[in-house]
C-alpha atoms as an extended CHARMM CRD file, in Angstrom:
* protein
*
       213  EXT
         1         1  MET       CA            249.1500000000      187.6240000000      114.2320000000  PROA      1               0.0000000000
         2         2  MET       CA            247.1850000000      184.6170000000      115.4020000000  PROA      2               0.0000000000
         3         3  SER       CA            244.6290000000      183.0560000000      112.7770000000  PROA      3               0.0000000000
         4         4  VAL       CA            241.5580000000      181.5820000000      113.8720000000  PROA      4               0.0000000000
         5         5  GLY       CA            240.3910000000      178.4750000000      111.7070000000  PROA      5               0.0000000000
         6         6  LEU       CA            236.6440000000      177.9010000000      111.3790000000  PROA      6               0.0000000000
         7         7  SER       CA            235.3100000000      174.3290000000      111.0870000000  PROA      7               0.0000000000
         8         8  TYR       CA            232.3460000000      173.5410000000      109.0070000000  PROA      8               0.0000000000
         9         9  GLY       CA            230.3590000000      170.4800000000      108.9960000000  PROA      9               0.0000000000
        10        10  GLU       CA            228.2290000000      169.0660000000      106.1240000000  PROA      10              0.0000000000
        11        11  ASP       CA            224.5700000000      168.1410000000      106.7220000000  PROA      11              0.0000000000
        12        12  GLY       CA            222.6860000000      165.4980000000      104.6160000000  PROA      12              0.0000000000
        13        13  SER       CA            221.4700000000      166.8160000000      101.2050000000  PROA      13              0.0000000000
        14        14  VAL       CA            218.1200000000      167.7120000000      100.5980000000  PROA      14              0.0000000000
        15        15  LYS       CA            216.3020000000      166.4910000000       97.2920000000  PROA      15              0.0000000000
        16        16  MET       CA            214.1000000000      169.2320000000       95.8900000000  PROA      16              0.0000000000
        17        17  ALA       CA            210.8940000000      168.1400000000       94.2290000000  PROA      17              0.0000000000
        18        18  GLU       CA            211.5030000000      170.3810000000       91.0460000000  PROA      18              0.0000000000
        19        19  SER       CA            214.1780000000      172.1050000000       89.2120000000  PROA      19              0.0000000000
        20        20  ALA       CA            214.8530000000      175.8320000000       89.6600000000  PROA      20              0.0000000000
        21        21  SER       CA            213.8740000000      178.6370000000       87.2330000000  PROA      21              0.0000000000
        22        22  LEU       CA            216.6050000000      180.9950000000       86.0040000000  PROA      22              0.0000000000
        23        23  VAL       CA            215.2530000000      184.0290000000       87.8530000000  PROA      23              0.0000000000
        24        24  HSD       CA            216.7300000000      186.1200000000       90.5970000000  PROA      24              0.0000000000
        25        25  GLY       CA            215.4100000000      185.1340000000       94.0120000000  PROA      25              0.0000000000
        26        26  ASN       CA            214.7710000000      181.4460000000       93.0050000000  PROA      26              0.0000000000
        27        27  LEU       CA            215.5210000000      180.0610000000       96.2120000000  PROA      27              0.0000000000
        28        28  ALA       CA            214.2990000000      180.9030000000       99.7630000000  PROA      28              0.0000000000
        29        29  VAL       CA            215.1100000000      179.2660000000      103.2370000000  PROA      29              0.0000000000
        30        30  LEU       CA            212.6880000000      179.6440000000      106.3150000000  PROA      30              0.0000000000
        31        31  GLN       CA            214.2830000000      178.7210000000      109.6570000000  PROA      31              0.0000000000
        32        32  GLY       CA            212.7240000000      178.3550000000      113.0150000000  PROA      32              0.0000000000
        33        33  LEU       CA            210.1150000000      175.8490000000      112.2860000000  PROA      33              0.0000000000
        34        34  GLU       CA            209.1140000000      173.2560000000      114.8690000000  PROA      34              0.0000000000
        35        35  GLU       CA            211.6610000000      170.9780000000      116.2320000000  PROA      35              0.0000000000
        36        36  GLY       CA            214.3520000000      172.6480000000      114.5240000000  PROA      36              0.0000000000
        37        37  GLY       CA            213.0310000000      172.1920000000      110.9780000000  PROA      37              0.0000000000
        38        38  LEU       CA            213.8280000000      174.1200000000      108.1010000000  PROA      38              0.0000000000
        39        39  ALA       CA            211.7030000000      174.8510000000      104.7960000000  PROA      39              0.0000000000
        40        40  TYR       CA            213.3120000000      175.2300000000      101.5150000000  PROA      40              0.0000000000
        41        41  GLY       CA            211.6620000000      177.1930000000       98.6270000000  PROA      41              0.0000000000
        42        42  LEU       CA            212.3020000000      176.9300000000       94.9270000000  PROA      42              0.0000000000
        43        43  VAL       CA            210.7550000000      178.8280000000       92.0610000000  PROA      43              0.0000000000
        44        44  SER       CA            209.8920000000      176.2340000000       89.3250000000  PROA      44              0.0000000000
        45        45  ARG       CA            208.2940000000      177.8110000000       86.4000000000  PROA      45              0.0000000000
        46        46  ASN       CA            204.6890000000      178.4820000000       87.6420000000  PROA      46              0.0000000000
        47        47  VAL       CA            205.0320000000      176.8580000000       91.1240000000  PROA      47              0.0000000000
        48        48  ALA       CA            206.7940000000      177.4440000000       94.3520000000  PROA      48              0.0000000000
        49        49  ALA       CA            208.1010000000      173.8370000000       95.4380000000  PROA      49              0.0000000000
        50        50  ILE       CA            208.3570000000      173.8610000000       99.1880000000  PROA      50              0.0000000000
        51        51  THR       CA            210.4320000000      171.1050000000      100.8440000000  PROA      51              0.0000000000
        52        52  TYR       CA            210.1790000000      170.5740000000      104.6470000000  PROA      52              0.0000000000
        53        53  ALA       CA            213.1300000000      169.0710000000      106.3910000000  PROA      53              0.0000000000
        54        54  SER       CA            212.9780000000      168.0710000000      110.2480000000  PROA      54              0.0000000000
        55        55  SER       CA            215.7310000000      167.6520000000      112.5050000000  PROA      55              0.0000000000
        56        56  THR       CA            214.9860000000      163.7580000000      112.5700000000  PROA      56              0.0000000000
        57        57  GLY       CA            215.6010000000      163.5090000000      108.7240000000  PROA      57              0.0000000000
        58        58  ALA       CA            211.7270000000      163.3330000000      107.9080000000  PROA      58              0.0000000000
        59        59  ILE       CA            211.2850000000      165.1450000000      104.3480000000  PROA      59              0.0000000000
        60        60  ALA       CA            207.8380000000      166.3210000000      102.9880000000  PROA      60              0.0000000000
        61        61  SER       CA            207.0290000000      168.4830000000       99.8100000000  PROA      61              0.0000000000
        62        62  GLU       CA            204.1730000000      170.5470000000       98.5320000000  PROA      62              0.0000000000
        63        63  SER       CA            203.7570000000      173.1670000000       95.7150000000  PROA      63              0.0000000000
        64        64  VAL       CA            202.0020000000      176.3370000000       95.5880000000  PROA      64              0.0000000000
        65        65  GLY       CA            201.2750000000      178.9740000000       93.0920000000  PROA      65              0.0000000000
        66        66  PHE       CA            198.4540000000      180.9400000000       91.3840000000  PROA      66              0.0000000000
        67        67  PRO       CA            195.3900000000      178.8560000000       90.4240000000  PROA      67              0.0000000000
        68        68  GLY       CA            194.2140000000      178.9660000000       86.6730000000  PROA      68              0.0000000000
        69        69  SER       CA            193.8790000000      177.1080000000       83.5310000000  PROA      69              0.0000000000
        70        70  GLN       CA            196.2620000000      175.8260000000       80.9360000000  PROA      70              0.0000000000
        71        71  GLU       CA            195.4760000000      178.7000000000       78.7690000000  PROA      71              0.0000000000
        72        72  ASP       CA            196.9710000000      181.2080000000       80.9250000000  PROA      72              0.0000000000
        73        73  VAL       CA            199.8950000000      179.2400000000       82.3870000000  PROA      73              0.0000000000
        74        74  SER       CA            202.2710000000      181.7740000000       81.0300000000  PROA      74              0.0000000000
        75        75  SER       CA            200.6340000000      184.4660000000       83.0830000000  PROA      75              0.0000000000
        76        76  ARG       CA            201.1950000000      182.3920000000       86.1650000000  PROA      76              0.0000000000
        77        77  THR       CA            205.0300000000      181.8740000000       85.5760000000  PROA      77              0.0000000000
        78        78  LEU       CA            206.5840000000      183.0570000000       89.1150000000  PROA      78              0.0000000000
        79        79  THR       CA            209.4920000000      185.6850000000       89.1090000000  PROA      79              0.0000000000
        80        80  GLY       CA            210.2160000000      185.1810000000       92.6540000000  PROA      80              0.0000000000
        81        81  MET       CA            209.4350000000      184.0400000000       96.2340000000  PROA      81              0.0000000000
        82        82  GLU       CA            210.3280000000      185.0960000000       99.7070000000  PROA      82              0.0000000000
        83        83  TRP       CA            209.4730000000      184.3490000000      103.0640000000  PROA      83              0.0000000000
        84        84  CYS       CA            209.0350000000      187.5830000000      105.1010000000  PROA      84              0.0000000000
        85        85  ARG       CA            209.7840000000      188.0160000000      108.7480000000  PROA      85              0.0000000000
        86        86  LEU       CA            207.8570000000      190.8620000000      110.1020000000  PROA      86              0.0000000000
        87        87  LYS       CA            208.5570000000      192.9910000000      112.9640000000  PROA      87              0.0000000000
        88        88  SER       CA            205.5230000000      191.3230000000      114.8170000000  PROA      88              0.0000000000
        89        89  SER       CA            207.2520000000      187.9350000000      114.2900000000  PROA      89              0.0000000000
        90        90  ARG       CA            204.5840000000      186.9500000000      111.7750000000  PROA      90              0.0000000000
        91        91  VAL       CA            206.1390000000      184.9980000000      108.7750000000  PROA      91              0.0000000000
        92        92  VAL       CA            204.3290000000      185.5050000000      105.5630000000  PROA      92              0.0000000000
        93        93  LEU       CA            205.1570000000      183.9080000000      102.0570000000  PROA      93              0.0000000000
        94        94  VAL       CA            205.1260000000      186.2040000000       99.1500000000  PROA      94              0.0000000000
        95        95  LEU       CA            205.0200000000      185.0510000000       95.4960000000  PROA      95              0.0000000000
        96        96  THR       CA            205.4690000000      187.3520000000       92.5610000000  PROA      96              0.0000000000
        97        97  SER       CA            204.6030000000      186.4050000000       89.0600000000  PROA      97              0.0000000000
        98        98  TYR       CA            203.4140000000      187.7530000000       85.4570000000  PROA      98              0.0000000000
        99        99  ARG       CA            199.8940000000      187.5480000000       86.7860000000  PROA      99              0.0000000000
       100       100  GLY       CA            200.5060000000      189.7360000000       90.1640000000  PROA      100             0.0000000000
       101       101  PHE       CA            201.6020000000      189.0040000000       93.4100000000  PROA      101             0.0000000000
       102       102  ARG       CA            200.1870000000      187.1940000000       96.5390000000  PROA      102             0.0000000000
       103       103  ILE       CA            200.8640000000      187.2860000000      100.0540000000  PROA      103             0.0000000000
       104       104  SER       CA            199.8490000000      184.1200000000      102.0730000000  PROA      104             0.0000000000
       105       105  ASN       CA            200.5970000000      182.4710000000      105.5800000000  PROA      105             0.0000000000
       106       106  TRP       CA            204.0040000000      181.0140000000      105.7760000000  PROA      106             0.0000000000
       107       107  ASN       CA            203.0660000000      177.5910000000      104.0110000000  PROA      107             0.0000000000
       108       108  GLY       CA            201.1470000000      179.2450000000      101.4000000000  PROA      108             0.0000000000
       109       109  GLN       CA            197.6010000000      177.5290000000      102.1860000000  PROA      109             0.0000000000
       110       110  GLU       CA            195.8350000000      180.6660000000      103.2380000000  PROA      110             0.0000000000
       111       111  VAL       CA            195.8560000000      183.7110000000      101.0710000000  PROA      111             0.0000000000
       112       112  ALA       CA            195.9840000000      186.9790000000      103.1300000000  PROA      112             0.0000000000
       113       113  TYR       CA            196.2670000000      189.3620000000      100.0240000000  PROA      113             0.0000000000
       114       114  GLU       CA            196.2640000000      189.1270000000       96.3070000000  PROA      114             0.0000000000
       115       115  ASN       CA            196.8100000000      191.8490000000       93.6440000000  PROA      115             0.0000000000
       116       116  ILE       CA            196.1000000000      190.1870000000       90.0490000000  PROA      116             0.0000000000
       117       117  PHE       CA            196.8530000000      192.5170000000       87.2810000000  PROA      117             0.0000000000
       118       118  GLU       CA            194.4880000000      193.4750000000       84.3560000000  PROA      118             0.0000000000
       119       119  THR       CA            194.6910000000      191.2130000000       81.3060000000  PROA      119             0.0000000000
       120       120  GLY       CA            194.1620000000      191.8670000000       77.8480000000  PROA      120             0.0000000000
       121       121  ARG       CA            197.4470000000      193.6430000000       77.0200000000  PROA      121             0.0000000000
       122       122  GLY       CA            199.7670000000      192.7920000000       74.2270000000  PROA      122             0.0000000000
       123       123  ALA       CA            202.4650000000      190.1910000000       74.5510000000  PROA      123             0.0000000000
       124       124  TYR       CA            205.3990000000      192.9870000000       74.6660000000  PROA      124             0.0000000000
       125       125  GLU       CA            203.3640000000      195.0060000000       77.2760000000  PROA      125             0.0000000000
       126       126  GLN       CA            202.9280000000      192.2590000000       79.7480000000  PROA      126             0.0000000000
       127       127  ARG       CA            203.0140000000      193.2830000000       83.4040000000  PROA      127             0.0000000000
       128       128  PHE       CA            204.6370000000      191.4740000000       86.1060000000  PROA      128             0.0000000000
       129       129  ALA       CA            205.7770000000      191.9810000000       89.7950000000  PROA      129             0.0000000000
       130       130  ARG       CA            209.2990000000      191.2290000000       90.7260000000  PROA      130             0.0000000000
       131       131  GLY       CA            211.3840000000      192.0670000000       93.8740000000  PROA      131             0.0000000000
       132       132  ILE       CA            210.4720000000      191.5470000000       97.5870000000  PROA      132             0.0000000000
       133       133  ALA       CA            211.4310000000      193.1820000000      100.6830000000  PROA      133             0.0000000000
       134       134  THR       CA            210.3900000000      193.5530000000      104.3490000000  PROA      134             0.0000000000
       135       135  VAL       CA            210.6940000000      196.4990000000      106.5550000000  PROA      135             0.0000000000
       136       136  ASP       CA            209.0620000000      196.8720000000      109.9960000000  PROA      136             0.0000000000
       137       137  ASN       CA            205.5340000000      195.3380000000      109.3420000000  PROA      137             0.0000000000
       138       138  VAL       CA            205.2780000000      196.2290000000      105.7450000000  PROA      138             0.0000000000
       139       139  VAL       CA            205.9490000000      194.1320000000      102.6900000000  PROA      139             0.0000000000
       140       140  CYS       CA            207.3530000000      196.0550000000       99.5250000000  PROA      140             0.0000000000
       141       141  VAL       CA            206.7030000000      194.4180000000       96.1700000000  PROA      141             0.0000000000
       142       142  GLY       CA            208.1810000000      195.8690000000       92.7570000000  PROA      142             0.0000000000
       143       143  THR       CA            206.4200000000      196.0870000000       89.2620000000  PROA      143             0.0000000000
       144       144  SER       CA            207.2620000000      196.2590000000       85.7010000000  PROA      144             0.0000000000
       145       145  GLU       CA            205.9600000000      199.7860000000       85.7690000000  PROA      145             0.0000000000
       146       146  GLY       CA            208.8220000000      200.8770000000       87.9330000000  PROA      146             0.0000000000
       147       147  ASN       CA            206.5170000000      201.3420000000       91.1580000000  PROA      147             0.0000000000
       148       148  ILE       CA            206.8890000000      199.6490000000       94.6070000000  PROA      148             0.0000000000
       149       149  THR       CA            203.8600000000      198.6540000000       96.3490000000  PROA      149             0.0000000000
       150       150  VAL       CA            204.1310000000      199.0850000000      100.1500000000  PROA      150             0.0000000000
       151       151  LEU       CA            201.5530000000      196.8200000000      102.1380000000  PROA      151             0.0000000000
       152       152  TYR       CA            201.0060000000      196.8790000000      106.0560000000  PROA      152             0.0000000000
       153       153  VAL       CA            200.6130000000      193.2720000000      107.1580000000  PROA      153             0.0000000000
       154       154  PRO       CA            198.8430000000      192.8030000000      110.6120000000  PROA      154             0.0000000000
       155       155  PRO       CA            200.2670000000      190.3350000000      113.3310000000  PROA      155             0.0000000000
       156       156  THR       CA            197.4410000000      188.0050000000      112.5150000000  PROA      156             0.0000000000
       157       157  GLY       CA            194.4330000000      187.6610000000      110.0310000000  PROA      157             0.0000000000
       158       158  CYS       CA            193.9440000000      188.7500000000      106.3640000000  PROA      158             0.0000000000
       159       159  ASP       CA            193.4590000000      192.5740000000      106.7990000000  PROA      159             0.0000000000
       160       160  VAL       CA            196.3590000000      193.4010000000      104.6520000000  PROA      160             0.0000000000
       161       161  VAL       CA            196.1510000000      197.2680000000      103.9620000000  PROA      161             0.0000000000
       162       162  PHE       CA            197.6540000000      198.9210000000      100.8540000000  PROA      162             0.0000000000
       163       163  SER       CA            199.8620000000      201.8040000000      102.1410000000  PROA      163             0.0000000000
       164       164  ARG       CA            201.0540000000      203.7190000000       98.9540000000  PROA      164             0.0000000000
       165       165  HSD       CA            203.1720000000      203.2710000000       95.6580000000  PROA      165             0.0000000000
       166       166  LEU       CA            206.8170000000      204.5270000000       95.9270000000  PROA      166             0.0000000000
       167       167  GLN       CA            207.6780000000      206.2220000000       92.6240000000  PROA      167             0.0000000000
       168       168  GLY       CA            211.1850000000      206.9410000000       91.3420000000  PROA      168             0.0000000000
       169       169  HSD       CA            211.9360000000      204.3810000000       88.7200000000  PROA      169             0.0000000000
       170       170  SER       CA            211.1320000000      204.6310000000       85.0580000000  PROA      170             0.0000000000
       171       171  ALA       CA            212.1490000000      200.9890000000       84.2720000000  PROA      171             0.0000000000
       172       172  PRO       CA            210.9280000000      197.6730000000       85.4080000000  PROA      172             0.0000000000
       173       173  ILE       CA            212.0770000000      196.9020000000       89.1250000000  PROA      173             0.0000000000
       174       174  THR       CA            214.6290000000      193.9010000000       89.0360000000  PROA      174             0.0000000000
       175       175  ALA       CA            215.2170000000      193.4850000000       92.9760000000  PROA      175             0.0000000000
       176       176  LEU       CA            214.5360000000      195.0520000000       96.2640000000  PROA      176             0.0000000000
       177       177  CYS       CA            216.8120000000      194.3770000000       99.1110000000  PROA      177             0.0000000000
       178       178  PRO       CA            216.3500000000      195.5500000000      102.8310000000  PROA      178             0.0000000000
       179       179  CYS       CA            219.3480000000      197.6800000000      103.9850000000  PROA      179             0.0000000000
       180       180  THR       CA            218.9380000000      198.4930000000      107.7090000000  PROA      180             0.0000000000
       181       181  LEU       CA            215.7700000000      198.2040000000      109.7740000000  PROA      181             0.0000000000
       182       182  ASN       CA            214.2040000000      201.0090000000      108.0460000000  PROA      182             0.0000000000
       183       183  GLN       CA            215.8510000000      201.2620000000      104.6530000000  PROA      183             0.0000000000
       184       184  VAL       CA            215.0460000000      199.4170000000      101.3490000000  PROA      184             0.0000000000
       185       185  ALA       CA            217.2900000000      199.5670000000       98.1060000000  PROA      185             0.0000000000
       186       186  SER       CA            215.6000000000      198.9670000000       94.8180000000  PROA      186             0.0000000000
       187       187  SER       CA            216.8900000000      198.4130000000       91.4600000000  PROA      187             0.0000000000
       188       188  ASP       CA            215.6540000000      198.6190000000       87.9090000000  PROA      188             0.0000000000
       189       189  GLU       CA            216.3480000000      197.2410000000       84.1810000000  PROA      189             0.0000000000
       190       190  SER       CA            218.3180000000      200.7210000000       83.3630000000  PROA      190             0.0000000000
       191       191  GLY       CA            220.7430000000      200.4410000000       86.1780000000  PROA      191             0.0000000000
       192       192  MET       CA            219.2130000000      202.9810000000       88.4430000000  PROA      192             0.0000000000
       193       193  ILE       CA            219.5260000000      202.2090000000       92.3370000000  PROA      193             0.0000000000
       194       194  ILE       CA            217.5210000000      204.1730000000       94.7720000000  PROA      194             0.0000000000
       195       195  VAL       CA            217.6050000000      203.7260000000       98.7060000000  PROA      195             0.0000000000
       196       196  TRP       CA            214.3090000000      204.5520000000      100.4710000000  PROA      196             0.0000000000
       197       197  SER       CA            214.6150000000      205.6940000000      104.0570000000  PROA      197             0.0000000000
       198       198  ASN       CA            211.7540000000      204.5220000000      106.2700000000  PROA      198             0.0000000000
       199       199  PRO       CA            209.2930000000      203.7420000000      103.2650000000  PROA      199             0.0000000000
       200       200  VAL       CA            206.8740000000      202.7890000000      105.9870000000  PROA      200             0.0000000000
       201       201  ILE       CA            206.1400000000      206.6620000000      106.7920000000  PROA      201             0.0000000000
       202       202  SER       CA            207.1920000000      208.5320000000      103.8510000000  PROA      202             0.0000000000
       203       203  ALA       CA            207.7100000000      208.0520000000      100.4110000000  PROA      203             0.0000000000
       204       204  GLU       CA            209.7320000000      211.1540000000       99.8280000000  PROA      204             0.0000000000
       205       205  SER       CA            212.7380000000      210.0260000000      101.8630000000  PROA      205             0.0000000000
       206       206  ARG       CA            214.8990000000      208.5780000000       99.0760000000  PROA      206             0.0000000000
       207       207  PHE       CA            218.3240000000      209.1090000000       97.4770000000  PROA      207             0.0000000000
       208       208  VAL       CA            219.6580000000      207.7830000000       94.2920000000  PROA      208             0.0000000000
       209       209  ILE       CA            223.1220000000      206.3060000000       94.5340000000  PROA      209             0.0000000000
       210       210  ASN       CA            223.2590000000      205.1090000000       90.9830000000  PROA      210             0.0000000000
       211       211  GLU       CA            221.6550000000      206.8420000000       87.8940000000  PROA      211             0.0000000000
       212       212  PRO       CA            222.5230000000      205.8370000000       84.3270000000  PROA      212             0.0000000000
       213       213  GLY       CA            223.7980000000      208.3110000000       82.0460000000  PROA      213             0.0000000000
């Protein structure tokens, strides 16, 4: 049986402007920028540190996050980031945090949709958003209540439309992951895993593949 060896080359390293937070989904990469460039996104406390690397070796950095004062800095702590490439070819940047979640253009400069959670709850009941996935032209975001928010994102502009909440978890969402072109898997802190078939159309098409107890 013939073995085929693969040869890998090492590109130059890219120095990030910040250190990474210890959270799931703390690193994202966006390919397909102009002139073969890449963008690296790193979750670092309450900001997403984005570094742009061009094919010519030029490096540029910037930080994006939720605006606010020093008093509410803990609520702006990020729980994840993801560049979502929609079926329409549009790319949006999604940030999740203890304050809520935000959908913006790919570089984070123009906000298309923002969901800020209500404040005033106790420290042990703090809400948060966590888990991001893309299916078709919708973005799915998980929450601490166990719900998954489904939002339709248009090819251009800021007319992001709330579609529905997918309900099936009784514990905070830990992660979302697209399985196929029309399926999303979700997990929660209790260990439950649910696969949602075509969440764009129906919230009822789901099956549990791991249920604790």
